[in-house]
C-alpha cells in the first residue's frame, strides 16, 4: 500500500513499507544530492575508521595489509609501476591502501546521494542495511576479485571485525543523509 508522504509534496511522493519514493519539493539538484552524499560518505568513513582503530586498541591487533596488497595487485593488472626503492615503494603502498577505503566510502556516499536525488528515501533500518551492503561490496569486492582475501574462509571474529565498522558506516551515512533532507 502506498500513500502520500507528508512533507514531500503530497501527490509527488508515495510512502511504502521500505521508504518514500518521489522527489517531493526539496528543490535540491542531483549534483547537490551527490555532494551531500559525498559528505555523508566521508562522515561514514571517518566513523568506520574510528571503530576499526578502537578495535585495534582494545584487542591489540595490527592493521590489515589487504588494502596495500589490493593496490599492488591492481597496479600489476594495470601494468603500472609504483616507483621507488623498496622502502619508498612500501611507504607509497601504505599511503595508497587507505586511499582505496576513502574512495569506496565517499563513492558509496555519492551513490546514496544519487539514489536520494532520484526520489527514494528508505526507512532507517532499510537504508542502513542497504548502505552497509553497498560499502561491504565496494570495500571487499575488489579484494575478493583479485584474490587478496576470501570471505568464505573468514572466522566469526574476522567477520565481526569487518561487519561492525561497516554497519556503523551505514548508520552514519543514513543518519547524515536524513539530516540533509530535513526542511
mmCIF file of C-alpha atoms in Angstrom:
data_model
loop_
_atom_site.group_PDB
_atom_site.id
_atom_site.type_symbol
_atom_site.label_atom_id
_atom_site.label_comp_id
_atom_site.label_asym_id
_atom_site.label_seq_id
_atom_site.Cartn_x
_atom_site.Cartn_y
_atom_site.Cartn_z
ATOM 1 C CA UNK A 1 0.000 0.000 0.000
ATOM 2 C CA UNK A 2 1.237 3.476 -0.804
ATOM 3 C CA UNK A 3 0.006 6.777 0.499
ATOM 4 C CA UNK A 4 1.115 10.389 0.079
ATOM 5 C CA UNK A 5 4.094 11.275 2.246
ATOM 6 C CA UNK A 6 3.824 14.394 4.352
ATOM 7 C CA UNK A 7 6.464 16.983 3.599
ATOM 8 C CA UNK A 8 7.280 15.574 0.187
ATOM 9 C CA UNK A 9 4.672 17.328 -1.921
ATOM 10 C CA UNK A 10 1.623 15.106 -1.458
ATOM 11 C CA UNK A 11 0.993 13.522 -4.840
ATOM 12 C CA UNK A 12 4.637 13.754 -5.868
ATOM 13 C CA UNK A 13 5.861 11.246 -3.274
ATOM 14 C CA UNK A 14 4.478 7.945 -2.059
ATOM 15 C CA UNK A 15 5.277 6.242 1.235
ATOM 16 C CA UNK A 16 5.840 2.459 1.024
ATOM 17 C CA UNK A 17 6.923 -0.150 3.560
ATOM 18 C CA UNK A 18 10.612 0.317 2.643
ATOM 19 C CA UNK A 19 10.682 4.071 2.222
ATOM 20 C CA UNK A 20 9.353 7.097 0.376
ATOM 21 C CA UNK A 21 9.546 7.272 -3.401
ATOM 22 C CA UNK A 22 9.176 10.539 -5.266
ATOM 23 C CA UNK A 23 11.054 13.780 -5.397
ATOM 24 C CA UNK A 24 8.812 15.964 -3.297
ATOM 25 C CA UNK A 25 9.570 19.683 -3.203
ATOM 26 C CA UNK A 26 13.063 19.916 -1.785
ATOM 27 C CA UNK A 27 14.495 21.830 -4.769
ATOM 28 C CA UNK A 28 17.941 20.228 -4.385
ATOM 29 C CA UNK A 29 19.698 19.380 -7.655
ATOM 30 C CA UNK A 30 21.160 15.990 -8.479
ATOM 31 C CA UNK A 31 24.635 17.468 -8.062
ATOM 32 C CA UNK A 32 23.577 18.875 -4.690
ATOM 33 C CA UNK A 33 22.479 15.428 -3.523
ATOM 34 C CA UNK A 34 25.690 13.839 -4.896
ATOM 35 C CA UNK A 35 27.752 16.361 -2.907
ATOM 36 C CA UNK A 36 25.680 15.724 0.210
ATOM 37 C CA UNK A 37 26.240 12.003 -0.359
ATOM 38 C CA UNK A 38 29.997 12.576 -0.632
ATOM 39 C CA UNK A 39 29.928 14.442 2.693
ATOM 40 C CA UNK A 40 27.854 11.679 4.291
ATOM 41 C CA UNK A 41 30.264 9.074 2.869
ATOM 42 C CA UNK A 42 33.229 10.971 4.322
ATOM 43 C CA UNK A 43 31.495 11.110 7.714
ATOM 44 C CA UNK A 44 30.701 7.399 7.499
ATOM 45 C CA UNK A 45 34.286 6.582 6.530
ATOM 46 C CA UNK A 46 35.573 8.563 9.498
ATOM 47 C CA UNK A 47 33.241 6.635 11.819
ATOM 48 C CA UNK A 48 34.270 3.310 10.227
ATOM 49 C CA UNK A 49 37.955 4.159 10.723
ATOM 50 C CA UNK A 50 37.361 5.228 14.339
ATOM 51 C CA UNK A 51 35.607 1.944 15.151
ATOM 52 C CA UNK A 52 38.357 -0.028 13.389
ATOM 53 C CA UNK A 53 41.119 1.804 15.277
ATOM 54 C CA UNK A 54 39.256 1.321 18.552
ATOM 55 C CA UNK A 55 39.070 -2.424 17.820
ATOM 56 C CA UNK A 56 42.825 -2.423 17.185
ATOM 57 C CA UNK A 57 43.422 -0.696 20.533
ATOM 58 C CA UNK A 58 41.076 -2.961 22.517
ATOM 59 C CA UNK A 59 42.301 -6.228 21.018
ATOM 60 C CA UNK A 60 45.895 -5.159 20.447
ATOM 61 C CA UNK A 61 45.751 -6.278 16.830
ATOM 62 C CA UNK A 62 47.742 -4.879 13.944
ATOM 63 C CA UNK A 63 46.369 -3.146 10.904
ATOM 64 C CA UNK A 64 45.285 -5.126 7.880
ATOM 65 C CA UNK A 65 47.649 -5.383 4.929
ATOM 66 C CA UNK A 66 44.857 -6.245 2.478
ATOM 67 C CA UNK A 67 44.412 -2.654 1.209
ATOM 68 C CA UNK A 68 48.112 -2.433 0.282
ATOM 69 C CA UNK A 69 48.031 -5.880 -1.323
ATOM 70 C CA UNK A 70 44.958 -4.815 -3.303
ATOM 71 C CA UNK A 71 46.736 -1.704 -4.615
ATOM 72 C CA UNK A 72 49.745 -3.828 -5.521
ATOM 73 C CA UNK A 73 47.584 -6.317 -7.437
ATOM 74 C CA UNK A 74 45.670 -3.515 -9.186
ATOM 75 C CA UNK A 75 48.955 -1.907 -10.231
ATOM 76 C CA UNK A 76 50.201 -5.257 -11.576
ATOM 77 C CA UNK A 77 46.959 -5.813 -13.522
ATOM 78 C CA UNK A 78 47.174 -2.292 -14.985
ATOM 79 C CA UNK A 79 50.888 -2.731 -15.770
ATOM 80 C CA UNK A 80 51.691 0.344 -13.691
ATOM 81 C CA UNK A 81 54.858 0.551 -11.633
ATOM 82 C CA UNK A 82 54.730 2.005 -8.144
ATOM 83 C CA UNK A 83 58.057 3.843 -8.145
ATOM 84 C CA UNK A 84 60.754 3.983 -5.525
ATOM 85 C CA UNK A 85 63.278 1.787 -3.772
ATOM 86 C CA UNK A 86 61.865 -0.955 -1.553
ATOM 87 C CA UNK A 87 61.212 1.329 1.437
ATOM 88 C CA UNK A 88 59.787 4.213 -0.606
ATOM 89 C CA UNK A 89 57.587 1.854 -2.622
ATOM 90 C CA UNK A 90 56.282 0.241 0.578
ATOM 91 C CA UNK A 91 55.543 3.664 2.048
ATOM 92 C CA UNK A 92 53.596 4.591 -1.086
ATOM 93 C CA UNK A 93 51.602 1.356 -0.833
ATOM 94 C CA UNK A 94 50.845 2.113 2.824
ATOM 95 C CA UNK A 95 49.503 5.503 1.737
ATOM 96 C CA UNK A 96 47.590 4.239 -1.284
ATOM 97 C CA UNK A 97 45.928 1.342 0.585
ATOM 98 C CA UNK A 98 43.830 3.504 2.911
ATOM 99 C CA UNK A 99 43.025 5.805 -0.010
ATOM 100 C CA UNK A 100 41.071 2.908 -1.556
ATOM 101 C CA UNK A 101 38.928 2.807 1.588
ATOM 102 C CA UNK A 102 38.306 6.553 1.372
ATOM 103 C CA UNK A 103 37.403 6.193 -2.293
ATOM 104 C CA UNK A 104 34.984 3.353 -1.534
ATOM 105 C CA UNK A 105 33.397 5.205 1.389
ATOM 106 C CA UNK A 106 32.937 8.509 -0.409
ATOM 107 C CA UNK A 107 31.901 6.713 -3.611
ATOM 108 C CA UNK A 108 29.151 4.781 -1.842
ATOM 109 C CA UNK A 109 28.064 8.047 -0.233
ATOM 110 C CA UNK A 110 27.793 9.678 -3.674
ATOM 111 C CA UNK A 111 25.716 6.699 -4.833
ATOM 112 C CA UNK A 112 23.421 7.119 -1.823
ATOM 113 C CA UNK A 113 23.092 10.804 -2.719
ATOM 114 C CA UNK A 114 22.180 9.952 -6.312
ATOM 115 C CA UNK A 115 19.578 7.451 -5.110
ATOM 116 C CA UNK A 116 18.194 10.184 -2.856
ATOM 117 C CA UNK A 117 18.133 12.581 -5.844
ATOM 118 C CA UNK A 118 16.028 10.031 -7.737
ATOM 119 C CA UNK A 119 13.407 10.344 -5.006
ATOM 120 C CA UNK A 120 13.978 7.236 -2.881
ATOM 121 C CA UNK A 121 14.144 7.736 0.874
ATOM 122 C CA UNK A 122 14.497 4.455 2.737
ATOM 123 C CA UNK A 123 13.222 3.733 6.221
ATOM 124 C CA UNK A 124 16.101 3.957 8.750
ATOM 125 C CA UNK A 125 16.792 0.229 9.097
ATOM 126 C CA UNK A 126 16.376 -0.457 5.375
ATOM 127 C CA UNK A 127 18.622 2.471 4.421
ATOM 128 C CA UNK A 128 21.281 1.485 6.934
ATOM 129 C CA UNK A 129 21.299 -2.126 5.732
ATOM 130 C CA UNK A 130 21.383 -1.184 2.029
ATOM 131 C CA UNK A 131 24.191 1.298 2.604
ATOM 132 C CA UNK A 132 26.113 -1.251 4.691
ATOM 133 C CA UNK A 133 25.749 -3.840 1.945
ATOM 134 C CA UNK A 134 26.909 -1.312 -0.649
ATOM 135 C CA UNK A 135 30.053 -0.374 1.249
ATOM 136 C CA UNK A 136 30.857 -4.011 2.064
ATOM 137 C CA UNK A 137 30.757 -4.834 -1.647
ATOM 138 C CA UNK A 138 32.715 -1.690 -2.597
ATOM 139 C CA UNK A 139 35.415 -2.354 0.005
ATOM 140 C CA UNK A 140 35.693 -6.148 -0.065
ATOM 141 C CA UNK A 141 34.637 -6.863 -3.655
ATOM 142 C CA UNK A 142 37.885 -5.803 -5.335
ATOM 143 C CA UNK A 143 39.987 -7.582 -2.687
ATOM 144 C CA UNK A 144 37.994 -10.753 -3.209
ATOM 145 C CA UNK A 145 38.001 -10.500 -7.017
ATOM 146 C CA UNK A 146 41.774 -10.018 -7.023
ATOM 147 C CA UNK A 147 42.325 -12.998 -4.710
ATOM 148 C CA UNK A 148 43.723 -10.878 -1.876
ATOM 149 C CA UNK A 149 41.145 -12.283 0.547
ATOM 150 C CA UNK A 150 38.379 -14.869 0.558
ATOM 151 C CA UNK A 151 35.472 -14.069 2.907
ATOM 152 C CA UNK A 152 34.399 -17.734 2.761
ATOM 153 C CA UNK A 153 37.473 -18.571 4.842
ATOM 154 C CA UNK A 154 36.998 -15.840 7.463
ATOM 155 C CA UNK A 155 36.413 -16.773 11.084
ATOM 156 C CA UNK A 156 33.498 -15.378 13.085
ATOM 157 C CA UNK A 157 35.909 -12.884 14.673
ATOM 158 C CA UNK A 158 37.126 -11.806 11.217
ATOM 159 C CA UNK A 159 33.537 -11.251 10.085
ATOM 160 C CA UNK A 160 32.672 -9.311 13.233
ATOM 161 C CA UNK A 161 35.785 -7.140 12.865
ATOM 162 C CA UNK A 162 34.735 -6.329 9.304
ATOM 163 C CA UNK A 163 30.979 -6.108 9.725
ATOM 164 C CA UNK A 164 30.682 -3.865 12.803
ATOM 165 C CA UNK A 165 32.609 -0.895 11.333
ATOM 166 C CA UNK A 166 30.675 -1.201 8.063
ATOM 167 C CA UNK A 167 27.333 -1.186 9.915
ATOM 168 C CA UNK A 168 28.494 1.947 11.743
ATOM 169 C CA UNK A 169 29.354 3.453 8.340
ATOM 170 C CA UNK A 170 25.858 2.595 7.062
ATOM 171 C CA UNK A 171 24.171 4.126 10.111
ATOM 172 C CA UNK A 172 26.210 7.342 9.916
ATOM 173 C CA UNK A 173 25.591 7.763 6.177
ATOM 174 C CA UNK A 174 21.851 7.128 6.570
ATOM 175 C CA UNK A 175 21.538 9.487 9.538
ATOM 176 C CA UNK A 176 23.547 12.197 7.770
ATOM 177 C CA UNK A 177 21.516 11.924 4.567
ATOM 178 C CA UNK A 178 18.281 12.076 6.538
ATOM 179 C CA UNK A 179 19.537 15.210 8.311
ATOM 180 C CA UNK A 180 20.241 16.820 4.914
ATOM 181 C CA UNK A 181 16.668 16.032 3.889
ATOM 182 C CA UNK A 182 15.014 17.905 6.750
ATOM 183 C CA UNK A 183 13.385 21.221 5.812
#
